[in-house]
């Protein structure tokens, strides 16, 4: 990944110096620093400011990290920037507050350089994937708003992104829907059909081996013919999406809510965030290999 611009926001000069040094050995990274929430917000408002990721201290005098985070997420130009919230506090309430405000990743102080870089790379990869999905939305015709029902099947992670971009065009808010649909389809491929566990994905994300392992498992004879099916149905109340895979299921009950114990992992929040941002509801059937997501029509939403 080339030309990665990082903004570090921390009110302690020593922390800014240490964090800046952490990135010096990464030749593709350039770093800007701000010593307060106010200074960071002023920097972000500059017309030519562009950052690929923001490393944000939660506890600062004046405009703290949560306040700045909410400003960023309310600005359409900045809302897609991944935020890594660093904190010394580990209470469940504080972690949940940060995640629900839009901090997709957390780091708890003190942390090692390798842990920081793993989270930064995971955040950058996730943001790149989301941007690809949004760009793909523009490639599909608006007549999909007239789609009432259909059944589709995919096999690979790449096909999951393509189908998510296609189906999202049939939904009231494509930008929000595409992320949730992609999450369900990707889960069906990797955790369902390919049998990748949560713990295995966490380790592979930390070591940058996830993509290679997905490709390896996809070529195994027992997985070559497995499909993930998406059933789309629209009626007067809204849209129902049923996503089914051929796997053995997973403990879905643990993933419908944002769990603070997983806040520091490079994965594990997708379903909960999809439930918050993309869908009116998500339900699972049986062992968890069937997900049913609904999107209410605007005149039916509260």
PDB file of C-alpha atoms in Angstrom:
ATOM      1  CA  UNK A   1       0.000   0.000   0.000  1.00  0.00           C
ATOM      2  CA  UNK A   2       1.552   3.321  -1.063  1.00  0.00           C
ATOM      3  CA  UNK A   3       1.117   6.951   0.001  1.00  0.00           C
ATOM      4  CA  UNK A   4      -0.707   6.264   3.265  1.00  0.00           C
ATOM      5  CA  UNK A   5      -1.372   9.430   5.263  1.00  0.00           C
ATOM      6  CA  UNK A   6      -1.956   9.058   8.996  1.00  0.00           C
ATOM      7  CA  UNK A   7      -3.198  11.670  11.442  1.00  0.00           C
ATOM      8  CA  UNK A   8      -2.216  11.142  15.098  1.00  0.00           C
ATOM      9  CA  UNK A   9      -4.202  13.078  17.698  1.00  0.00           C
ATOM     10  CA  UNK A  10      -2.902  13.088  21.277  1.00  0.00           C
ATOM     11  CA  UNK A  11      -2.510  15.827  23.884  1.00  0.00           C
ATOM     12  CA  UNK A  12       0.730  14.352  25.282  1.00  0.00           C
ATOM     13  CA  UNK A  13       3.869  15.360  23.398  1.00  0.00           C
ATOM     14  CA  UNK A  14       5.753  12.196  24.390  1.00  0.00           C
ATOM     15  CA  UNK A  15       3.000   9.976  22.983  1.00  0.00           C
ATOM     16  CA  UNK A  16       3.044  11.907  19.700  1.00  0.00           C
ATOM     17  CA  UNK A  17       6.813  11.477  19.470  1.00  0.00           C
ATOM     18  CA  UNK A  18       6.676   7.729  20.190  1.00  0.00           C
ATOM     19  CA  UNK A  19       3.831   7.079  17.756  1.00  0.00           C
ATOM     20  CA  UNK A  20       5.518   9.076  15.020  1.00  0.00           C
ATOM     21  CA  UNK A  21       8.684   7.012  15.500  1.00  0.00           C
ATOM     22  CA  UNK A  22       6.640   3.803  15.250  1.00  0.00           C
ATOM     23  CA  UNK A  23       5.779   4.679  11.645  1.00  0.00           C
ATOM     24  CA  UNK A  24       9.228   5.877  10.560  1.00  0.00           C
ATOM     25  CA  UNK A  25      10.233   2.369   9.441  1.00  0.00           C
ATOM     26  CA  UNK A  26       7.161   2.197   7.175  1.00  0.00           C
ATOM     27  CA  UNK A  27       8.345   3.961   3.982  1.00  0.00           C
ATOM     28  CA  UNK A  28       4.872   4.279   2.476  1.00  0.00           C
ATOM     29  CA  UNK A  29       3.447   6.080   5.529  1.00  0.00           C
ATOM     30  CA  UNK A  30       3.504   9.812   6.190  1.00  0.00           C
ATOM     31  CA  UNK A  31       2.377  11.202   9.540  1.00  0.00           C
ATOM     32  CA  UNK A  32       0.797  14.451  10.707  1.00  0.00           C
ATOM     33  CA  UNK A  33       0.265  15.163  14.396  1.00  0.00           C
ATOM     34  CA  UNK A  34      -2.236  17.285  16.339  1.00  0.00           C
ATOM     35  CA  UNK A  35      -2.000  17.915  20.078  1.00  0.00           C
ATOM     36  CA  UNK A  36      -5.710  18.515  20.706  1.00  0.00           C
ATOM     37  CA  UNK A  37      -9.139  17.724  19.332  1.00  0.00           C
ATOM     38  CA  UNK A  38      -9.560  21.335  18.265  1.00  0.00           C
ATOM     39  CA  UNK A  39      -6.245  21.362  16.376  1.00  0.00           C
ATOM     40  CA  UNK A  40      -7.123  18.087  14.654  1.00  0.00           C
ATOM     41  CA  UNK A  41     -10.554  19.365  13.601  1.00  0.00           C
ATOM     42  CA  UNK A  42      -9.017  22.547  12.172  1.00  0.00           C
ATOM     43  CA  UNK A  43      -6.501  20.429  10.241  1.00  0.00           C
ATOM     44  CA  UNK A  44      -9.266  18.174   8.903  1.00  0.00           C
ATOM     45  CA  UNK A  45     -11.184  21.204   7.655  1.00  0.00           C
ATOM     46  CA  UNK A  46      -8.338  22.321   5.400  1.00  0.00           C
ATOM     47  CA  UNK A  47      -9.470  21.898   1.762  1.00  0.00           C
ATOM     48  CA  UNK A  48      -6.517  19.714   0.733  1.00  0.00           C
ATOM     49  CA  UNK A  49      -6.399  17.575   3.893  1.00  0.00           C
ATOM     50  CA  UNK A  50      -6.730  13.857   3.227  1.00  0.00           C
ATOM     51  CA  UNK A  51      -5.975  11.062   5.659  1.00  0.00           C
ATOM     52  CA  UNK A  52      -6.285   7.318   5.181  1.00  0.00           C
ATOM     53  CA  UNK A  53      -6.545   6.565   8.884  1.00  0.00           C
ATOM     54  CA  UNK A  54      -6.804   8.570  12.113  1.00  0.00           C
ATOM     55  CA  UNK A  55      -5.224   7.408  15.373  1.00  0.00           C
ATOM     56  CA  UNK A  56      -7.205   9.207  18.045  1.00  0.00           C
ATOM     57  CA  UNK A  57      -6.646   9.516  21.790  1.00  0.00           C
ATOM     58  CA  UNK A  58      -9.882   9.225  23.718  1.00  0.00           C
ATOM     59  CA  UNK A  59      -9.023  11.263  26.824  1.00  0.00           C
ATOM     60  CA  UNK A  60      -8.032  14.863  26.000  1.00  0.00           C
ATOM     61  CA  UNK A  61      -8.903  18.216  27.583  1.00  0.00           C
ATOM     62  CA  UNK A  62     -11.371  20.385  25.691  1.00  0.00           C
ATOM     63  CA  UNK A  63     -12.677  18.450  22.678  1.00  0.00           C
ATOM     64  CA  UNK A  64     -12.028  14.846  23.664  1.00  0.00           C
ATOM     65  CA  UNK A  65     -11.690  11.890  21.315  1.00  0.00           C
ATOM     66  CA  UNK A  66     -15.371  10.918  21.357  1.00  0.00           C
ATOM     67  CA  UNK A  67     -16.482  14.482  20.543  1.00  0.00           C
ATOM     68  CA  UNK A  68     -14.000  14.725  17.664  1.00  0.00           C
ATOM     69  CA  UNK A  69     -15.039  11.282  16.446  1.00  0.00           C
ATOM     70  CA  UNK A  70     -18.679  12.378  16.258  1.00  0.00           C
ATOM     71  CA  UNK A  71     -17.722  15.505  14.323  1.00  0.00           C
ATOM     72  CA  UNK A  72     -15.772  13.382  11.844  1.00  0.00           C
ATOM     73  CA  UNK A  73     -18.571  10.868  11.319  1.00  0.00           C
ATOM     74  CA  UNK A  74     -21.111  13.668  10.796  1.00  0.00           C
ATOM     75  CA  UNK A  75     -19.022  15.174   7.970  1.00  0.00           C
ATOM     76  CA  UNK A  76     -19.766  13.362   4.669  1.00  0.00           C
ATOM     77  CA  UNK A  77     -16.280  14.155   3.374  1.00  0.00           C
ATOM     78  CA  UNK A  78     -14.618  12.480   6.371  1.00  0.00           C
ATOM     79  CA  UNK A  79     -17.141   9.878   7.491  1.00  0.00           C
ATOM     80  CA  UNK A  80     -15.488   7.008   5.641  1.00  0.00           C
ATOM     81  CA  UNK A  81     -12.074   7.529   7.258  1.00  0.00           C
ATOM     82  CA  UNK A  82     -11.255   4.623   9.606  1.00  0.00           C
ATOM     83  CA  UNK A  83     -10.704   5.718  13.192  1.00  0.00           C
ATOM     84  CA  UNK A  84      -8.529   3.843  15.687  1.00  0.00           C
ATOM     85  CA  UNK A  85      -9.367   4.985  19.204  1.00  0.00           C
ATOM     86  CA  UNK A  86      -6.531   4.633  21.705  1.00  0.00           C
ATOM     87  CA  UNK A  87      -7.343   4.646  25.382  1.00  0.00           C
ATOM     88  CA  UNK A  88      -6.180   3.596  28.829  1.00  0.00           C
ATOM     89  CA  UNK A  89      -9.794   2.927  29.841  1.00  0.00           C
ATOM     90  CA  UNK A  90     -11.185  -0.543  29.259  1.00  0.00           C
ATOM     91  CA  UNK A  91     -14.678  -0.352  30.773  1.00  0.00           C
ATOM     92  CA  UNK A  92     -17.369  -2.032  28.702  1.00  0.00           C
ATOM     93  CA  UNK A  93     -19.487   1.133  28.606  1.00  0.00           C
ATOM     94  CA  UNK A  94     -16.667   3.333  27.319  1.00  0.00           C
ATOM     95  CA  UNK A  95     -15.610   0.833  24.672  1.00  0.00           C
ATOM     96  CA  UNK A  96     -19.194   0.402  23.466  1.00  0.00           C
ATOM     97  CA  UNK A  97     -19.623   4.193  23.324  1.00  0.00           C
ATOM     98  CA  UNK A  98     -16.571   4.525  21.096  1.00  0.00           C
ATOM     99  CA  UNK A  99     -17.567   1.685  18.773  1.00  0.00           C
ATOM    100  CA  UNK A 100     -21.106   2.971  18.373  1.00  0.00           C
ATOM    101  CA  UNK A 101     -19.768   6.472  17.669  1.00  0.00           C
ATOM    102  CA  UNK A 102     -17.807   5.051  14.741  1.00  0.00           C
ATOM    103  CA  UNK A 103     -14.415   3.918  16.055  1.00  0.00           C
ATOM    104  CA  UNK A 104     -14.108   0.612  14.256  1.00  0.00           C
ATOM    105  CA  UNK A 105     -10.838  -0.279  16.013  1.00  0.00           C
ATOM    106  CA  UNK A 106      -9.514   0.143  19.536  1.00  0.00           C
ATOM    107  CA  UNK A 107      -6.038   0.097  21.045  1.00  0.00           C
ATOM    108  CA  UNK A 108      -5.508   0.038  24.787  1.00  0.00           C
ATOM    109  CA  UNK A 109      -2.467   1.758  26.251  1.00  0.00           C
ATOM    110  CA  UNK A 110       0.279   0.704  26.518  1.00  0.00           C
ATOM    111  CA  UNK A 111       0.630  -1.290  23.300  1.00  0.00           C
ATOM    112  CA  UNK A 112       3.493  -2.599  21.199  1.00  0.00           C
ATOM    113  CA  UNK A 113       4.485  -1.302  17.779  1.00  0.00           C
ATOM    114  CA  UNK A 114       3.555  -4.592  16.085  1.00  0.00           C
ATOM    115  CA  UNK A 115       0.049  -4.476  17.593  1.00  0.00           C
ATOM    116  CA  UNK A 116      -0.407  -0.910  16.351  1.00  0.00           C
ATOM    117  CA  UNK A 117       0.751  -1.717  12.825  1.00  0.00           C
ATOM    118  CA  UNK A 118      -1.468  -4.806  12.647  1.00  0.00           C
ATOM    119  CA  UNK A 119      -4.539  -2.754  13.541  1.00  0.00           C
ATOM    120  CA  UNK A 120      -3.565   0.054  11.136  1.00  0.00           C
ATOM    121  CA  UNK A 121      -3.137  -2.388   8.251  1.00  0.00           C
ATOM    122  CA  UNK A 122      -6.448  -4.089   9.086  1.00  0.00           C
ATOM    123  CA  UNK A 123      -8.241  -0.727   9.165  1.00  0.00           C
ATOM    124  CA  UNK A 124      -6.707   0.328   5.842  1.00  0.00           C
ATOM    125  CA  UNK A 125      -7.675  -2.962   4.180  1.00  0.00           C
ATOM    126  CA  UNK A 126     -11.229  -2.698   5.502  1.00  0.00           C
ATOM    127  CA  UNK A 127     -11.565   0.881   4.277  1.00  0.00           C
ATOM    128  CA  UNK A 128     -10.197  -0.070   0.859  1.00  0.00           C
ATOM    129  CA  UNK A 129     -12.756  -2.853   0.612  1.00  0.00           C
ATOM    130  CA  UNK A 130     -15.606  -0.544   1.577  1.00  0.00           C
ATOM    131  CA  UNK A 131     -14.513   2.034  -0.982  1.00  0.00           C
ATOM    132  CA  UNK A 132     -14.407  -0.624  -3.706  1.00  0.00           C
ATOM    133  CA  UNK A 133     -17.960  -1.624  -2.832  1.00  0.00           C
ATOM    134  CA  UNK A 134     -19.155   1.979  -2.987  1.00  0.00           C
ATOM    135  CA  UNK A 135     -17.496   2.528  -6.349  1.00  0.00           C
ATOM    136  CA  UNK A 136     -19.070  -0.641  -7.700  1.00  0.00           C
ATOM    137  CA  UNK A 137     -22.496   0.724  -6.761  1.00  0.00           C
ATOM    138  CA  UNK A 138     -22.178   3.304  -9.521  1.00  0.00           C
ATOM    139  CA  UNK A 139     -21.722   0.600 -12.134  1.00  0.00           C
ATOM    140  CA  UNK A 140     -25.247  -0.779 -11.736  1.00  0.00           C
ATOM    141  CA  UNK A 141     -28.410   0.611 -13.237  1.00  0.00           C
ATOM    142  CA  UNK A 142     -31.086   2.323 -11.154  1.00  0.00           C
ATOM    143  CA  UNK A 143     -33.808   0.059 -12.523  1.00  0.00           C
ATOM    144  CA  UNK A 144     -32.941  -2.421  -9.754  1.00  0.00           C
ATOM    145  CA  UNK A 145     -35.339  -0.420  -7.590  1.00  0.00           C
ATOM    146  CA  UNK A 146     -38.055  -2.356  -9.443  1.00  0.00           C
ATOM    147  CA  UNK A 147     -36.673  -5.758  -8.406  1.00  0.00           C
ATOM    148  CA  UNK A 148     -39.268  -7.589  -6.272  1.00  0.00           C
ATOM    149  CA  UNK A 149     -37.718 -11.019  -5.874  1.00  0.00           C
ATOM    150  CA  UNK A 150     -34.733 -13.001  -6.999  1.00  0.00           C
ATOM    151  CA  UNK A 151     -32.259 -15.701  -5.985  1.00  0.00           C
ATOM    152  CA  UNK A 152     -28.511 -15.443  -6.490  1.00  0.00           C
ATOM    153  CA  UNK A 153     -25.524 -17.577  -5.552  1.00  0.00           C
ATOM    154  CA  UNK A 154     -21.816 -16.892  -5.214  1.00  0.00           C
ATOM    155  CA  UNK A 155     -18.700 -18.879  -4.308  1.00  0.00           C
ATOM    156  CA  UNK A 156     -15.820 -16.464  -3.628  1.00  0.00           C
ATOM    157  CA  UNK A 157     -15.072 -13.338  -1.599  1.00  0.00           C
ATOM    158  CA  UNK A 158     -14.740 -11.349  -4.832  1.00  0.00           C
ATOM    159  CA  UNK A 159     -18.154 -12.522  -6.022  1.00  0.00           C
ATOM    160  CA  UNK A 160     -19.596 -11.561  -2.622  1.00  0.00           C
ATOM    161  CA  UNK A 161     -18.509  -7.955  -3.173  1.00  0.00           C
ATOM    162  CA  UNK A 162     -19.906  -7.887  -6.696  1.00  0.00           C
ATOM    163  CA  UNK A 163     -23.284  -9.280  -5.645  1.00  0.00           C
ATOM    164  CA  UNK A 164     -23.488  -6.950  -2.629  1.00  0.00           C
ATOM    165  CA  UNK A 165     -22.923  -3.926  -4.881  1.00  0.00           C
ATOM    166  CA  UNK A 166     -25.576  -5.182  -7.290  1.00  0.00           C
ATOM    167  CA  UNK A 167     -28.268  -5.968  -4.702  1.00  0.00           C
ATOM    168  CA  UNK A 168     -27.670  -2.757  -2.734  1.00  0.00           C
ATOM    169  CA  UNK A 169     -28.952  -0.781  -5.714  1.00  0.00           C
ATOM    170  CA  UNK A 170     -32.365  -2.324  -5.083  1.00  0.00           C
ATOM    171  CA  UNK A 171     -32.372  -1.001  -1.487  1.00  0.00           C
ATOM    172  CA  UNK A 172     -33.520   2.413  -0.207  1.00  0.00           C
ATOM    173  CA  UNK A 173     -30.053   3.478   0.998  1.00  0.00           C
ATOM    174  CA  UNK A 174     -27.462   1.676  -1.158  1.00  0.00           C
ATOM    175  CA  UNK A 175     -24.406   3.144   0.623  1.00  0.00           C
ATOM    176  CA  UNK A 176     -25.538   1.718   3.959  1.00  0.00           C
ATOM    177  CA  UNK A 177     -27.005  -1.504   2.583  1.00  0.00           C
ATOM    178  CA  UNK A 178     -23.920  -2.539   0.597  1.00  0.00           C
ATOM    179  CA  UNK A 179     -21.723  -2.885   3.687  1.00  0.00           C
ATOM    180  CA  UNK A 180     -24.232  -5.068   5.537  1.00  0.00           C
ATOM    181  CA  UNK A 181     -25.001  -7.273   2.528  1.00  0.00           C
ATOM    182  CA  UNK A 182     -21.288  -7.730   1.878  1.00  0.00           C
ATOM    183  CA  UNK A 183     -20.735  -8.671   5.517  1.00  0.00           C
ATOM    184  CA  UNK A 184     -23.362 -11.431   5.418  1.00  0.00           C
ATOM    185  CA  UNK A 185     -22.108 -12.832   2.105  1.00  0.00           C
ATOM    186  CA  UNK A 186     -18.433 -12.752   3.125  1.00  0.00           C
ATOM    187  CA  UNK A 187     -19.291 -14.450   6.434  1.00  0.00           C
ATOM    188  CA  UNK A 188     -21.124 -17.133   4.485  1.00  0.00           C
ATOM    189  CA  UNK A 189     -18.041 -17.786   2.365  1.00  0.00           C
ATOM    190  CA  UNK A 190     -15.247 -17.593   4.919  1.00  0.00           C
ATOM    191  CA  UNK A 191     -16.835 -18.741   8.190  1.00  0.00           C
ATOM    192  CA  UNK A 192     -19.519 -20.925   6.603  1.00  0.00           C
ATOM    193  CA  UNK A 193     -18.342 -22.711   3.480  1.00  0.00           C
ATOM    194  CA  UNK A 194     -14.599 -22.449   4.149  1.00  0.00           C
ATOM    195  CA  UNK A 195     -14.872 -23.175   7.887  1.00  0.00           C
ATOM    196  CA  UNK A 196     -12.607 -20.338   9.033  1.00  0.00           C
ATOM    197  CA  UNK A 197     -13.039 -19.776  12.776  1.00  0.00           C
ATOM    198  CA  UNK A 198     -13.102 -16.401  14.508  1.00  0.00           C
ATOM    199  CA  UNK A 199      -9.795 -17.139  16.238  1.00  0.00           C
ATOM    200  CA  UNK A 200      -8.154 -18.248  12.997  1.00  0.00           C
ATOM    201  CA  UNK A 201      -9.246 -15.088  11.201  1.00  0.00           C
ATOM    202  CA  UNK A 202      -7.975 -12.890  14.049  1.00  0.00           C
ATOM    203  CA  UNK A 203      -4.517 -14.471  13.832  1.00  0.00           C
ATOM    204  CA  UNK A 204      -4.464 -14.347  10.023  1.00  0.00           C
ATOM    205  CA  UNK A 205      -5.439 -10.667  10.070  1.00  0.00           C
ATOM    206  CA  UNK A 206      -2.630  -9.915  12.511  1.00  0.00           C
ATOM    207  CA  UNK A 207      -0.074 -11.700  10.323  1.00  0.00           C
ATOM    208  CA  UNK A 208      -1.502 -10.489   6.997  1.00  0.00           C
ATOM    209  CA  UNK A 209      -2.229 -14.056   5.894  1.00  0.00           C
ATOM    210  CA  UNK A 210      -6.024 -13.922   5.592  1.00  0.00           C
ATOM    211  CA  UNK A 211      -6.260 -13.518   1.818  1.00  0.00           C
ATOM    212  CA  UNK A 212      -3.787 -16.331   1.085  1.00  0.00           C
ATOM    213  CA  UNK A 213      -5.597 -18.712   3.434  1.00  0.00           C
ATOM    214  CA  UNK A 214      -8.988 -17.895   1.886  1.00  0.00           C
ATOM    215  CA  UNK A 215      -7.569 -18.627  -1.565  1.00  0.00           C
ATOM    216  CA  UNK A 216      -6.027 -21.892  -0.339  1.00  0.00           C
ATOM    217  CA  UNK A 217      -9.234 -23.132   1.245  1.00  0.00           C
ATOM    218  CA  UNK A 218     -11.270 -22.142  -1.807  1.00  0.00           C
ATOM    219  CA  UNK A 219      -9.269 -24.562  -3.958  1.00  0.00           C
ATOM    220  CA  UNK A 220      -9.697 -27.578  -1.657  1.00  0.00           C
ATOM    221  CA  UNK A 221     -11.799 -30.332  -3.280  1.00  0.00           C
ATOM    222  CA  UNK A 222     -14.335 -30.326  -0.443  1.00  0.00           C
ATOM    223  CA  UNK A 223     -14.999 -26.592  -0.901  1.00  0.00           C
ATOM    224  CA  UNK A 224     -14.952 -26.104  -4.673  1.00  0.00           C
ATOM    225  CA  UNK A 225     -18.669 -26.645  -5.204  1.00  0.00           C
ATOM    226  CA  UNK A 226     -19.990 -24.916  -2.090  1.00  0.00           C
ATOM    227  CA  UNK A 227     -22.181 -21.882  -2.708  1.00  0.00           C
ATOM    228  CA  UNK A 228     -23.653 -19.038  -0.671  1.00  0.00           C
ATOM    229  CA  UNK A 229     -27.218 -18.229  -1.710  1.00  0.00           C
ATOM    230  CA  UNK A 230     -28.960 -14.871  -1.369  1.00  0.00           C
ATOM    231  CA  UNK A 231     -32.735 -14.676  -1.683  1.00  0.00           C
ATOM    232  CA  UNK A 232     -34.158 -11.179  -2.216  1.00  0.00           C
ATOM    233  CA  UNK A 233     -37.808 -10.356  -1.609  1.00  0.00           C
ATOM    234  CA  UNK A 234     -39.595  -7.009  -1.503  1.00  0.00           C
ATOM    235  CA  UNK A 235     -43.124  -6.398  -0.247  1.00  0.00           C
ATOM    236  CA  UNK A 236     -45.107  -3.481   1.164  1.00  0.00           C
ATOM    237  CA  UNK A 237     -43.244  -3.579   4.485  1.00  0.00           C
ATOM    238  CA  UNK A 238     -39.747  -3.543   3.015  1.00  0.00           C
ATOM    239  CA  UNK A 239     -36.988  -5.891   1.870  1.00  0.00           C
ATOM    240  CA  UNK A 240     -36.031  -9.303   3.246  1.00  0.00           C
ATOM    241  CA  UNK A 241     -32.627 -10.786   2.448  1.00  0.00           C
ATOM    242  CA  UNK A 242     -32.024 -14.447   3.272  1.00  0.00           C
ATOM    243  CA  UNK A 243     -28.380 -15.540   3.062  1.00  0.00           C
ATOM    244  CA  UNK A 244     -27.651 -19.281   3.342  1.00  0.00           C
ATOM    245  CA  UNK A 245     -24.338 -21.126   3.295  1.00  0.00           C
ATOM    246  CA  UNK A 246     -23.359 -24.799   3.347  1.00  0.00           C
ATOM    247  CA  UNK A 247     -21.253 -24.653   6.490  1.00  0.00           C
ATOM    248  CA  UNK A 248     -21.699 -25.996  10.001  1.00  0.00           C
ATOM    249  CA  UNK A 249     -22.845 -22.684  11.457  1.00  0.00           C
ATOM    250  CA  UNK A 250     -21.297 -20.538  14.182  1.00  0.00           C
ATOM    251  CA  UNK A 251     -22.276 -19.179  17.643  1.00  0.00           C
ATOM    252  CA  UNK A 252     -24.182 -16.254  16.138  1.00  0.00           C
ATOM    253  CA  UNK A 253     -25.657 -15.227  19.492  1.00  0.00           C
ATOM    254  CA  UNK A 254     -22.235 -13.826  20.458  1.00  0.00           C
ATOM    255  CA  UNK A 255     -21.997 -11.467  17.485  1.00  0.00           C
ATOM    256  CA  UNK A 256     -25.318  -9.629  17.234  1.00  0.00           C
ATOM    257  CA  UNK A 257     -24.191  -7.032  19.781  1.00  0.00           C
ATOM    258  CA  UNK A 258     -20.943  -5.078  19.948  1.00  0.00           C
ATOM    259  CA  UNK A 259     -18.880  -6.996  22.497  1.00  0.00           C
ATOM    260  CA  UNK A 260     -16.242  -4.896  24.282  1.00  0.00           C
ATOM    261  CA  UNK A 261     -14.109  -8.020  24.827  1.00  0.00           C
ATOM    262  CA  UNK A 262     -13.513  -8.154  21.063  1.00  0.00           C
ATOM    263  CA  UNK A 263     -12.896  -4.422  20.650  1.00  0.00           C
ATOM    264  CA  UNK A 264      -9.142  -4.916  20.413  1.00  0.00           C
ATOM    265  CA  UNK A 265      -9.293  -7.702  17.806  1.00  0.00           C
ATOM    266  CA  UNK A 266      -8.857  -6.890  14.089  1.00  0.00           C
ATOM    267  CA  UNK A 267     -12.218  -8.536  13.305  1.00  0.00           C
ATOM    268  CA  UNK A 268     -15.502  -9.525  14.924  1.00  0.00           C
ATOM    269  CA  UNK A 269     -17.666  -6.390  14.765  1.00  0.00           C
ATOM    270  CA  UNK A 270     -19.116  -6.688  11.266  1.00  0.00           C
ATOM    271  CA  UNK A 271     -22.455  -8.335  12.063  1.00  0.00           C
ATOM    272  CA  UNK A 272     -23.204  -6.001  14.968  1.00  0.00           C
ATOM    273  CA  UNK A 273     -22.332  -2.929  12.905  1.00  0.00           C
ATOM    274  CA  UNK A 274     -24.398  -4.207   9.975  1.00  0.00           C
ATOM    275  CA  UNK A 275     -27.313  -4.610  12.357  1.00  0.00           C
ATOM    276  CA  UNK A 276     -26.846  -1.033  13.558  1.00  0.00           C
ATOM    277  CA  UNK A 277     -26.130   0.679  10.228  1.00  0.00           C
ATOM    278  CA  UNK A 278     -27.472  -1.436   7.361  1.00  0.00           C
ATOM    279  CA  UNK A 279     -30.530  -3.381   8.480  1.00  0.00           C
ATOM    280  CA  UNK A 280     -33.672  -2.985  10.548  1.00  0.00           C
ATOM    281  CA  UNK A 281     -33.053  -6.464  11.988  1.00  0.00           C
ATOM    282  CA  UNK A 282     -30.905  -9.577  11.600  1.00  0.00           C
ATOM    283  CA  UNK A 283     -32.016 -13.028  12.702  1.00  0.00           C
ATOM    284  CA  UNK A 284     -30.297 -16.398  12.403  1.00  0.00           C
ATOM    285  CA  UNK A 285     -31.872 -19.808  12.020  1.00  0.00           C
ATOM    286  CA  UNK A 286     -30.687 -23.224  13.136  1.00  0.00           C
ATOM    287  CA  UNK A 287     -26.951 -23.530  13.615  1.00  0.00           C
ATOM    288  CA  UNK A 288     -26.358 -20.062  12.152  1.00  0.00           C
ATOM    289  CA  UNK A 289     -25.885 -20.897   8.491  1.00  0.00           C
ATOM    290  CA  UNK A 290     -29.063 -19.006   7.534  1.00  0.00           C
ATOM    291  CA  UNK A 291     -29.212 -15.239   8.148  1.00  0.00           C
ATOM    292  CA  UNK A 292     -32.389 -13.229   7.591  1.00  0.00           C
ATOM    293  CA  UNK A 293     -31.925  -9.464   7.358  1.00  0.00           C
ATOM    294  CA  UNK A 294     -34.695  -6.915   6.866  1.00  0.00           C
ATOM    295  CA  UNK A 295     -34.693  -3.355   5.572  1.00  0.00           C
ATOM    296  CA  UNK A 296     -37.902  -1.517   6.403  1.00  0.00           C
ATOM    297  CA  UNK A 297     -39.444   0.880   3.914  1.00  0.00           C
ATOM    298  CA  UNK A 298     -38.921   4.507   4.930  1.00  0.00           C
ATOM    299  CA  UNK A 299     -42.592   4.981   5.773  1.00  0.00           C
ATOM    300  CA  UNK A 300     -42.408   1.978   8.106  1.00  0.00           C
ATOM    301  CA  UNK A 301     -39.302   3.005   9.998  1.00  0.00           C
ATOM    302  CA  UNK A 302     -39.511   4.699  13.353  1.00  0.00           C
TER     303      UNK A 302
END
